[in-house]
XYZ file of C-alpha atoms in Angstrom:
648
model
C 6.180 4.036 2.006
C 5.963 0.451 1.500
C 8.591 -0.250 3.720
C 7.334 -3.193 5.518
C 6.204 -4.733 2.039
C 9.890 -3.995 0.727
C 11.668 -5.919 3.585
C 8.930 -8.415 3.509
C 9.429 -9.316 -0.417
C 12.771 -8.693 -0.186
C 13.548 -11.734 2.176
C 11.231 -13.610 0.240
C 13.422 -13.392 -2.807
C 16.519 -14.087 -1.227
C 14.614 -17.571 0.550
C 13.890 -18.644 -3.154
C 17.246 -20.703 -3.392
C 16.537 -22.611 -0.370
C 12.698 -23.374 -0.737
C 13.316 -24.011 -4.780
C 17.176 -25.294 -5.323
C 16.343 -26.742 -8.705
C 15.338 -23.275 -10.334
C 17.835 -20.816 -8.260
C 21.471 -21.272 -7.174
C 22.554 -21.508 -3.871
C 23.320 -18.206 -2.086
C 24.405 -17.137 1.182
C 21.137 -15.936 3.674
C 20.189 -12.357 3.253
C 21.556 -10.719 6.385
C 19.163 -8.123 8.313
C 21.760 -5.084 7.446
C 21.428 -6.041 3.521
C 17.652 -6.385 4.021
C 17.910 -2.612 5.686
C 19.786 -1.532 2.266
C 17.299 -3.388 0.193
C 14.321 -1.677 1.772
C 15.821 1.792 1.776
C 16.700 1.819 -2.083
C 12.983 0.646 -2.658
C 11.604 3.530 -0.507
C 13.912 5.897 -2.402
C 12.707 4.431 -5.698
C 9.127 4.480 -4.756
C 9.064 7.949 -3.189
C 10.003 9.775 -6.753
C 6.519 9.930 -7.639
C 5.408 11.918 -4.897
C 8.284 13.963 -4.267
C 8.364 14.909 -7.922
C 4.663 15.642 -7.950
C 3.562 13.148 -10.379
C 0.544 12.794 -8.723
C 0.092 16.399 -7.662
C 1.749 19.311 -9.456
C 2.591 17.722 -12.675
C -1.276 16.969 -13.416
C -2.023 20.435 -11.969
C -0.122 22.194 -14.529
C -1.600 20.179 -17.291
C -5.258 21.034 -15.765
C -4.735 24.846 -16.593
C -7.124 26.489 -18.908
C -6.848 29.890 -21.018
C -10.226 30.952 -19.827
C -8.994 30.772 -16.120
C -5.449 30.823 -15.968
C -4.489 33.010 -19.301
C -2.430 30.387 -20.612
C -2.480 26.788 -22.183
C -1.947 23.913 -19.994
C 1.792 22.877 -19.845
C 2.171 18.898 -20.652
C 5.532 18.123 -20.201
C 7.583 15.903 -22.580
C 9.586 12.820 -21.541
C 13.014 14.777 -21.613
C 11.687 17.648 -19.667
C 9.810 15.473 -17.243
C 13.213 13.742 -16.769
C 14.934 16.813 -16.361
C 12.275 17.943 -13.523
C 12.786 14.664 -11.908
C 16.238 15.114 -11.817
C 15.979 18.711 -10.566
C 14.141 17.528 -7.362
C 15.688 14.022 -6.881
C 18.617 14.448 -4.618
C 18.364 17.918 -2.567
C 16.191 15.869 -0.001
C 18.512 13.124 0.080
C 21.460 15.251 0.952
C 19.165 17.276 3.358
C 18.548 14.008 5.386
C 21.906 13.101 6.387
C 22.988 15.970 8.584
C 19.513 15.747 10.097
C 20.092 11.964 11.303
C 22.408 12.849 14.278
C 20.233 15.588 15.635
C 16.745 13.498 15.225
C 17.987 9.986 15.627
C 21.032 9.995 17.371
C 20.911 13.015 19.676
C 16.895 13.571 20.346
C 16.161 9.522 19.776
C 12.737 10.116 18.220
C 10.865 7.286 17.624
C 10.134 7.195 13.979
C 6.949 4.472 14.389
C 7.265 3.209 10.724
C 11.069 2.859 10.850
C 11.009 1.278 14.331
C 8.259 -1.106 13.061
C 10.231 -2.046 9.818
C 13.234 -3.058 11.960
C 11.079 -4.999 14.458
C 9.707 -6.940 10.986
C 13.375 -7.137 9.838
C 14.732 -8.370 13.164
C 11.870 -10.897 13.247
C 12.283 -12.248 9.524
C 15.820 -12.941 10.283
C 15.524 -14.163 13.932
C 17.924 -11.142 15.111
C 18.516 -10.565 18.750
C 15.460 -8.337 20.323
C 16.437 -4.518 19.533
C 16.975 -2.968 22.739
C 14.809 -0.324 23.780
C 11.809 -0.752 21.240
C 10.369 -4.333 22.130
C 7.985 -2.730 24.655
C 7.743 0.510 23.720
C 4.235 1.716 22.194
C 4.686 3.142 18.431
C 1.677 4.894 17.038
C 1.189 4.692 13.576
C -0.500 7.672 11.436
C -3.497 4.935 10.371
C -4.142 5.161 14.673
C -2.811 1.346 14.761
C -0.266 0.814 17.636
C 2.639 -1.620 17.516
C 3.943 -2.532 20.674
C 5.330 -5.702 19.646
C 5.103 -7.353 16.121
C 3.729 -11.021 16.271
C 6.189 -13.584 16.393
C 4.487 -15.678 13.530
C 2.091 -15.533 10.612
C 0.245 -18.373 11.393
C -1.991 -16.744 14.386
C -0.081 -17.961 17.418
C 2.858 -16.503 19.222
C 5.026 -19.451 19.344
C 8.204 -19.532 17.226
C 7.500 -21.955 14.120
C 8.773 -25.143 14.598
C 10.740 -25.212 11.372
C 12.914 -22.582 12.873
C 11.813 -20.031 10.633
C 10.163 -16.729 11.707
C 7.548 -16.902 9.287
C 5.762 -20.326 8.633
C 4.931 -21.657 5.601
C 1.384 -20.756 6.047
C 2.529 -17.279 6.109
C 3.866 -17.552 2.646
C 0.923 -19.278 1.393
C -1.042 -16.934 2.599
C 0.967 -13.750 0.921
C 0.731 -15.841 -2.430
C -2.932 -16.525 -2.569
C -3.738 -12.886 -1.395
C -1.533 -11.691 -4.292
C -3.015 -14.293 -7.063
C -6.787 -13.185 -5.732
C -5.949 -9.575 -6.008
C -4.434 -9.873 -9.433
C -6.956 -11.755 -10.825
C -9.565 -9.349 -9.612
C -7.655 -6.522 -11.216
C -7.396 -8.557 -14.601
C -11.194 -9.078 -14.465
C -11.922 -5.527 -13.917
C -10.292 -4.999 -17.289
C -12.419 -7.645 -18.867
C -15.787 -6.417 -17.273
C -15.232 -2.991 -16.230
C -18.296 -3.133 -14.104
C -16.421 -5.236 -11.781
C -14.910 -2.185 -10.274
C -17.776 0.068 -10.401
C -20.808 -2.239 -8.893
C -23.814 0.064 -9.455
C -25.065 -1.377 -5.836
C -26.486 1.747 -4.800
C -28.756 2.128 -8.186
C -30.530 -1.393 -7.489
C -33.657 0.668 -6.198
C -33.698 2.945 -9.109
C -33.832 0.036 -11.739
C -37.305 0.175 -12.268
C -37.340 3.890 -13.225
C -34.418 3.235 -15.537
C -32.212 5.807 -13.746
C -28.697 5.798 -12.016
C -29.489 8.320 -9.540
C -26.579 7.265 -7.300
C -24.002 6.961 -9.820
C -24.776 10.513 -11.122
C -23.698 11.737 -7.508
C -20.531 9.221 -7.914
C -21.860 6.565 -5.705
C -20.723 3.200 -6.697
C -18.608 0.447 -5.045
C -14.937 -0.875 -5.961
C -14.449 -4.122 -4.707
C -10.484 -3.543 -4.881
C -8.706 -5.996 -2.623
C -5.985 -3.534 -2.822
C -8.068 -0.971 -0.997
C -9.116 -3.478 1.078
C -5.371 -4.140 2.109
C -4.901 -0.506 2.423
C -7.496 -0.480 4.847
C -5.925 -3.264 6.859
C -2.815 -1.298 7.223
C -4.523 1.889 7.733
C -6.194 0.669 10.887
C -9.575 1.199 11.815
C -10.012 4.556 13.178
C -8.393 6.339 10.273
C -10.530 4.207 7.843
C -13.801 5.555 10.089
C -12.595 9.020 9.883
C -12.077 8.661 5.997
C -15.702 7.380 5.689
C -17.423 9.844 7.905
C -15.756 12.543 5.904
C -16.986 10.857 2.902
C -20.547 11.019 4.200
C -20.552 14.543 5.000
C -18.777 15.530 2.043
C -20.765 13.147 -0.510
C -23.947 12.848 1.238
C -24.656 16.258 2.561
C -22.334 19.010 1.551
C -22.137 18.003 -2.343
C -26.091 17.866 -2.521
C -26.345 20.738 -0.876
C -23.929 22.581 -2.905
C -25.434 21.174 -6.052
C -29.370 22.089 -5.491
C -28.505 25.321 -4.115
C -27.032 26.298 -7.590
C -23.583 27.022 -5.594
C -21.987 24.447 -7.887
C -23.727 24.558 -11.426
C -21.545 22.263 -13.031
C -21.265 18.363 -13.163
C -21.049 16.752 -9.805
C -17.712 15.369 -10.664
C -16.170 18.705 -12.047
C -13.600 20.153 -10.199
C -13.762 23.782 -11.378
C -17.511 24.462 -11.086
C -18.995 21.226 -9.971
C -20.052 19.832 -6.470
C -16.724 17.635 -6.288
C -14.711 21.259 -6.711
C -16.958 23.056 -3.958
C -16.505 20.385 -1.064
C -12.489 20.370 -2.286
C -12.209 24.188 -0.684
C -14.040 22.595 2.337
C -11.209 19.864 2.558
C -8.449 22.171 1.921
C -9.669 24.217 5.250
C -9.426 21.117 7.354
C -6.390 20.196 5.701
C -4.441 23.485 6.521
C -6.048 24.297 9.878
C -4.921 20.768 11.108
C -1.396 21.201 9.564
C -0.732 24.718 11.090
C -2.258 23.637 14.469
C 0.220 20.395 14.580
C 3.195 22.434 13.644
C 2.990 24.971 16.098
C 3.949 23.352 18.870
C 6.707 21.314 17.402
C 8.155 24.631 15.989
C 8.075 26.033 19.213
C 9.711 23.033 20.849
C 12.667 23.321 18.278
C 13.068 26.882 18.400
C 13.270 26.624 22.210
C 15.609 23.858 22.161
C 17.875 25.667 19.793
C 17.606 28.652 22.167
C 18.400 26.565 25.254
C 21.318 25.039 23.462
C 22.807 28.574 22.625
C 22.593 29.952 26.039
C 24.390 26.706 27.633
C 27.266 27.171 24.880
C 27.488 31.233 25.856
C 27.191 30.259 29.606
C 30.231 27.548 29.317
C 32.078 29.815 27.140
C 32.007 32.616 29.681
C 32.945 30.473 32.471
C 36.060 28.989 30.573
C 37.328 32.349 29.654
C 36.865 34.605 32.715
C 37.278 32.228 35.940
C 38.329 35.198 38.157
C 36.986 33.695 41.763
C 37.248 30.550 43.604
C 33.572 30.360 43.080
C 33.708 30.967 39.183
C 36.743 28.278 39.358
C 34.086 25.379 41.026
C 31.576 26.583 38.487
C 34.084 26.223 35.731
C 34.678 22.862 37.246
C 31.071 21.652 37.442
C 30.779 22.663 33.801
C 33.795 20.435 32.762
C 32.161 17.635 34.588
C 28.847 17.939 32.839
C 28.203 15.388 30.071
C 28.474 17.056 26.553
C 24.982 18.218 24.889
C 25.822 15.769 22.186
C 25.357 12.207 22.349
C 28.291 10.093 20.839
C 28.033 8.712 17.397
C 27.915 5.071 17.484
C 29.093 4.376 14.060
C 32.695 4.178 12.989
C 34.136 7.389 10.260
C 34.268 5.034 7.326
C 30.336 3.903 7.945
C 29.330 7.560 7.913
C 28.820 9.846 4.922
C 31.502 12.292 4.910
C 30.484 15.948 5.776
C 32.340 16.873 2.688
C 29.766 14.926 0.516
C 26.834 16.315 2.273
C 28.201 20.254 1.553
C 28.922 19.652 -2.068
C 26.043 17.398 -2.660
C 23.601 20.335 -1.254
C 25.054 22.789 -3.352
C 25.225 20.694 -6.619
C 21.631 19.178 -6.190
C 20.809 22.883 -5.240
C 22.141 24.220 -8.602
C 20.780 21.198 -10.473
C 17.548 22.081 -9.017
C 17.555 25.774 -10.300
C 18.909 25.074 -13.499
C 16.392 22.064 -14.144
C 13.241 24.411 -13.247
C 14.505 26.923 -15.334
C 15.397 24.864 -18.252
C 11.897 23.067 -18.026
C 9.601 25.903 -17.403
C 11.875 28.840 -18.646
C 10.784 32.387 -18.271
C 7.263 31.802 -18.293
C 7.612 29.929 -15.058
C 9.536 30.587 -11.683
C 12.766 32.772 -11.564
C 15.859 30.966 -10.879
C 16.109 33.155 -7.715
C 12.894 31.873 -6.701
C 13.522 28.357 -6.996
C 16.655 28.763 -4.903
C 14.223 30.679 -2.453
C 12.190 27.338 -2.482
C 15.005 25.081 -1.825
C 15.877 27.046 1.033
C 12.469 27.305 2.493
C 12.545 23.167 1.763
C 15.382 22.950 4.094
C 13.996 25.078 6.964
C 10.365 23.180 7.095
C 12.158 19.665 6.378
C 13.544 20.414 9.694
C 10.054 20.620 11.398
C 8.522 17.879 9.130
C 11.158 15.202 9.923
C 10.364 16.126 13.779
C 6.828 15.937 13.206
C 7.150 12.475 11.287
C 9.698 11.273 14.196
C 7.307 11.952 16.956
C 3.930 11.334 15.351
C 4.833 9.309 11.962
C 3.024 12.068 9.915
C 4.977 14.227 7.440
C 3.099 17.185 7.178
C 4.021 18.043 3.713
C 0.899 19.200 2.486
C 0.929 21.973 5.033
C 4.584 22.827 3.917
C 3.629 22.786 0.311
C 0.552 25.168 1.062
C 2.995 27.246 3.108
C 5.266 27.569 0.298
C 2.389 28.666 -1.809
C 1.233 31.300 0.516
C 4.923 32.945 0.284
C 5.490 32.874 -3.400
C 1.559 34.461 -3.829
C 3.512 37.518 -2.529
C 7.153 36.742 -4.107
C 5.614 36.347 -7.528
C 2.285 37.431 -7.657
C -0.283 36.508 -10.414
C 1.635 33.772 -11.435
C -0.064 30.356 -10.892
C 2.537 28.447 -12.567
C 5.753 29.955 -10.483
C 2.998 29.239 -7.525
C 2.609 25.588 -7.936
C 6.205 24.806 -8.903
C 7.594 26.611 -5.877
C 4.940 24.518 -3.412
C 6.110 21.537 -5.303
C 9.908 22.236 -4.938
C 9.481 22.714 -1.267
C 7.264 19.684 -0.495
C 9.795 17.504 -2.427
C 12.551 18.319 -0.195
C 10.337 17.472 2.903
C 8.959 14.554 1.280
C 12.350 13.070 0.931
C 13.911 14.120 3.814
C 11.157 12.693 5.892
C 10.699 9.119 4.224
C 14.370 8.749 4.069
C 14.922 9.658 7.967
C 12.547 6.467 8.651
C 15.184 4.272 6.611
C 17.955 5.939 8.609
C 16.167 5.057 11.886
C 15.715 1.427 10.950
C 19.451 1.196 10.044
C 20.503 2.851 13.346
C 18.582 0.263 15.289
C 19.861 -2.784 13.338
C 23.335 -1.293 13.052
C 23.277 -0.690 8.934
C 25.785 1.134 7.805
C 24.617 4.887 7.238
C 27.074 4.999 4.121
C 25.480 2.315 2.520
C 21.914 3.373 2.946
C 22.891 6.759 1.585
C 24.211 4.593 -1.552
C 20.773 3.031 -1.716
C 19.057 6.135 -1.332
C 21.041 7.752 -4.354
C 20.588 4.694 -6.560
C 17.100 4.494 -5.791
C 16.460 7.842 -6.671
C 18.312 8.036 -9.967
C 16.703 4.982 -11.112
C 13.108 6.419 -10.103
C 13.722 9.354 -12.152
C 13.529 7.080 -15.162
C 11.362 4.233 -13.846
C 8.618 7.017 -12.630
C 8.675 9.440 -15.730
C 8.337 6.256 -18.152
C 5.277 4.752 -15.985
C 3.575 8.296 -15.912
C 4.084 8.985 -19.726
C 2.659 5.548 -20.318
C -0.103 5.777 -18.260
C -0.984 9.144 -19.468
C -0.696 7.713 -22.996
C -3.336 5.253 -22.342
C -5.580 7.095 -19.840
C -6.909 10.688 -19.206
C -5.516 12.118 -15.810
C -7.467 13.155 -14.412
C -10.388 10.843 -15.409
C -12.539 8.520 -13.966
C -9.719 5.876 -13.377
C -7.224 8.341 -11.947
C -8.744 11.372 -10.305
C -5.502 12.544 -8.630
C -7.579 14.717 -6.418
C -4.056 16.543 -4.795
C -3.851 18.020 -8.265
C -7.020 19.864 -7.762
C -6.176 21.063 -4.515
C -3.029 22.440 -5.713
C -4.151 24.285 -8.820
C -7.219 25.764 -7.173
C -5.202 27.334 -4.195
C -2.756 28.523 -6.514
C -5.783 30.108 -8.461
C -7.206 31.616 -5.312
C -3.981 33.188 -4.114
C -3.354 34.732 -7.572
C -6.400 37.073 -8.043
C -8.814 34.117 -8.112
C -12.112 33.863 -6.078
C -13.864 30.938 -4.079
C -16.848 29.192 -5.072
C -20.263 30.878 -4.013
C -21.164 30.239 -0.089
C -18.158 28.317 0.293
C -16.241 30.467 2.648
C -18.582 29.951 6.011
C -18.318 26.031 5.571
C -14.621 26.605 5.526
C -14.494 28.669 8.567
C -16.682 26.228 10.338
C -15.086 22.774 9.644
C -11.530 24.735 9.569
C -12.388 25.637 12.760
C -13.701 22.675 14.445
C -10.846 20.619 13.437
C -8.687 23.406 14.793
C -10.057 22.611 18.323
C -9.648 19.074 17.677
C -5.890 19.448 16.683
C -5.566 21.587 20.088
C -7.536 19.116 22.262
C -4.930 16.127 20.653
C -2.004 18.192 21.601
C -3.057 19.129 24.993
C -4.924 16.212 26.348
C -3.351 12.908 24.617
C -0.514 12.784 27.216
C -2.944 13.166 29.925
C -2.347 10.735 32.989
C -5.855 10.003 33.295
C -6.864 6.955 30.772
C -10.429 8.094 30.599
C -9.395 11.310 28.988
C -6.360 9.696 27.015
C -8.832 7.368 25.556
C -11.327 9.919 24.870
C -8.824 12.028 22.870
C -7.846 9.159 20.843
C -11.212 8.706 19.253
C -11.255 12.011 18.079
C -11.249 12.002 14.056
C -8.162 12.432 12.084
C -8.709 15.947 10.096
C -6.348 14.637 7.169
C -8.206 11.423 6.900
C -11.650 13.216 6.996
C -10.447 15.489 4.339
C -9.682 12.655 2.143
C -12.960 11.580 2.329
C -14.006 14.628 0.639
C -11.280 14.649 -1.899
C -11.959 10.999 -3.276
C -15.155 9.729 -4.540
C -17.284 7.334 -2.036
C -15.920 4.356 -3.638
C -12.388 5.117 -2.471
C -13.442 5.340 1.390
C -15.711 2.290 1.472
C -13.685 -0.543 0.376
C -10.674 0.776 2.796
C -13.508 0.557 5.689
C -14.010 -3.171 5.297
C -10.192 -3.300 5.547
C -9.989 -1.347 8.617
C -12.999 -3.400 10.204
C -11.047 -6.675 9.196
C -8.012 -5.092 11.279
C -10.033 -4.309 14.238
C -11.648 -7.860 14.376
C -8.394 -9.362 14.089
C -6.803 -7.220 16.944
C -9.518 -8.137 19.154
C -8.591 -11.995 18.932
C -4.785 -11.183 19.859
C -3.411 -11.101 23.463
C -2.028 -7.807 22.567
C -4.897 -6.018 20.980
C -2.626 -5.094 17.842
C -3.060 -6.327 14.356
C -1.189 -9.261 13.921
C 1.250 -9.490 11.511
C -0.325 -12.389 9.470
C -3.039 -9.949 8.801
C -0.528 -7.121 7.225
C 1.274 -9.735 5.130
C -2.153 -10.561 3.632
C -3.266 -6.876 3.237
C 0.282 -6.752 1.634
C -0.361 -9.136 -1.046
C -3.708 -7.511 -1.762
C -1.843 -4.323 -2.595
C 0.599 -5.615 -4.631
C -1.146 -8.091 -6.399
C -3.250 -5.153 -7.892
C -0.309 -3.088 -8.381
C 1.702 -5.323 -10.215
C -1.302 -6.947 -12.407
C -2.588 -3.234 -13.342
C 0.515 -3.107 -15.459
C -0.894 -5.821 -17.604
C -4.206 -3.990 -17.781
C -2.303 -0.983 -19.041
C -0.057 -2.987 -21.442
C -3.234 -4.425 -22.863
C -4.912 -0.989 -23.254
C -2.237 0.807 -24.595
C -2.190 -2.194 -27.444
C -6.017 -1.343 -28.386
C -7.509 -4.367 -26.495
C -11.173 -3.645 -25.125
C -13.324 -4.798 -22.604
C -14.810 -8.125 -23.368
C -18.151 -6.977 -21.808
C -19.844 -3.504 -21.060
C -22.880 -4.910 -19.322
C -24.088 -2.930 -16.084
C -22.157 -0.105 -17.105
C -24.930 2.009 -18.364
C -26.079 1.655 -14.973
C -23.203 1.954 -12.885
C -22.470 5.228 -14.931
C -19.318 6.070 -14.579
C -16.004 4.720 -12.390
C -13.941 2.257 -14.387
C -16.644 1.701 -16.659
C -15.259 4.323 -18.691
C -11.828 3.119 -19.173
C -13.004 -0.145 -21.415
C -16.146 1.039 -22.814
């Protein structure tokens, strides 16, 4: 979500007038509440590429072939892509508003990332400690724990002498980490082998072969990958790399040498990459379903108990025929209300009429937009409407999962929708992919924006102001994301060596399977074996994670993450290796702190790494679009792939 990074950069930008008064006009300091709205808008903007499927279902539609799917690939124009994004841009925003009272005010779910962002903003602005969370353990999806955000960025626990929560050393670290990452990114364009170092082929140099590269083994020394590993934490990066080793060093050669995947290793259709993709899909679905089950049961039980309590109160109030019943009625009258009181005045809340009209309006826009873009060959209007209803129901479950575990199981939600629409519109791959995308979009937006609402609740930011930010960010991102996507696809082949978009293969292959397709040879036993194993692991986590026995709880925390393990299958080894370096850095820096947590200084450096590559990659894109080529292709014949093919 980049919530922490958005809040940090927003604070830094508004500090510029005091740091460089000659170049920037003086202005009043940014308040914590304004910073909340700033990062809310940023997250709403950044969510769109995921919610609109620009890294999933849109590339998947472009990967269809007449031989397999019976139709040409669907490549949307800029206008059609804008309409598609508009169709899914706002439903999740309106869906998040009514859920706020239930999961944040009443149930007080933690929403770890939102809580950690609130802690960071309070630290940056030297706001009073947030009641109730300063000592609460907050578990992130990366497996890291934020029991307390460190009070400085220069490695100690004492506030900085200059009165700022973050020292000059911290800001300098953000600057040099940004510059270092950006420099390496530009060098990767000039010398493509920089991002595809053939370190695993050194032993094959005397033989003139590139055996490792043929199996997609090279190393990408991306500081952005390392930064992501720091933020993700050591446990998840270990799970990812164990999955990478099993998938790419064991199962991939096994499938290729046994003739089960006769195509190129990198092929997602008949190659080893496509073969192990099915094993990853089995793992992801198994863990998602098992993880969703207890949350679904708990939510249904809560609804049933509230219904029974309401019926009991209604019965007592309407038929007090005896002294005993009258006393019972008085007891009910003395009981506290089931709902927690709202702590915001009405003028700071989003009116219910806005939500009602917004859900109806965004629903109509969604149905019309999807029909206009894909027409009668795609998904029927009634099916799109049903997909939005399904998104509403599944979003309730997804938001609860996110609030408790910091994991939004949108991948499982999308797959559930695909399974349903295989029955409703059989034989239609396009409809199956779109239906899953519509359901996932609503759950994705509702979950991400709920984290922001939790941040705002803790820092007393106006929910209505956050709603404005969410709407503005979503609308702006429709055009920004679409322009960015078309820009990238005009320069690079997607999917391709630079952008593999592995989730697109997951979407399309599952749709094909559900619509009269077939699985690759001999993959079913491996799907059952790995899916069953991670189902048992998920059950163990659910049953034993809160054990009072510290030994058992510690043992459960070491169990691998199924999603991270599967991601190691979906991406080439270079994706995981550099992140493991970052995870180890997080582990080592955490050991040097009294709390045992990753210090804020390391998080800030990691943010600089991520942002530096992200920003400077736009420069690379611009150079490539204008026809500039690499300065040297030295080493690319040995590297055999990766980013080398982009400029050579």
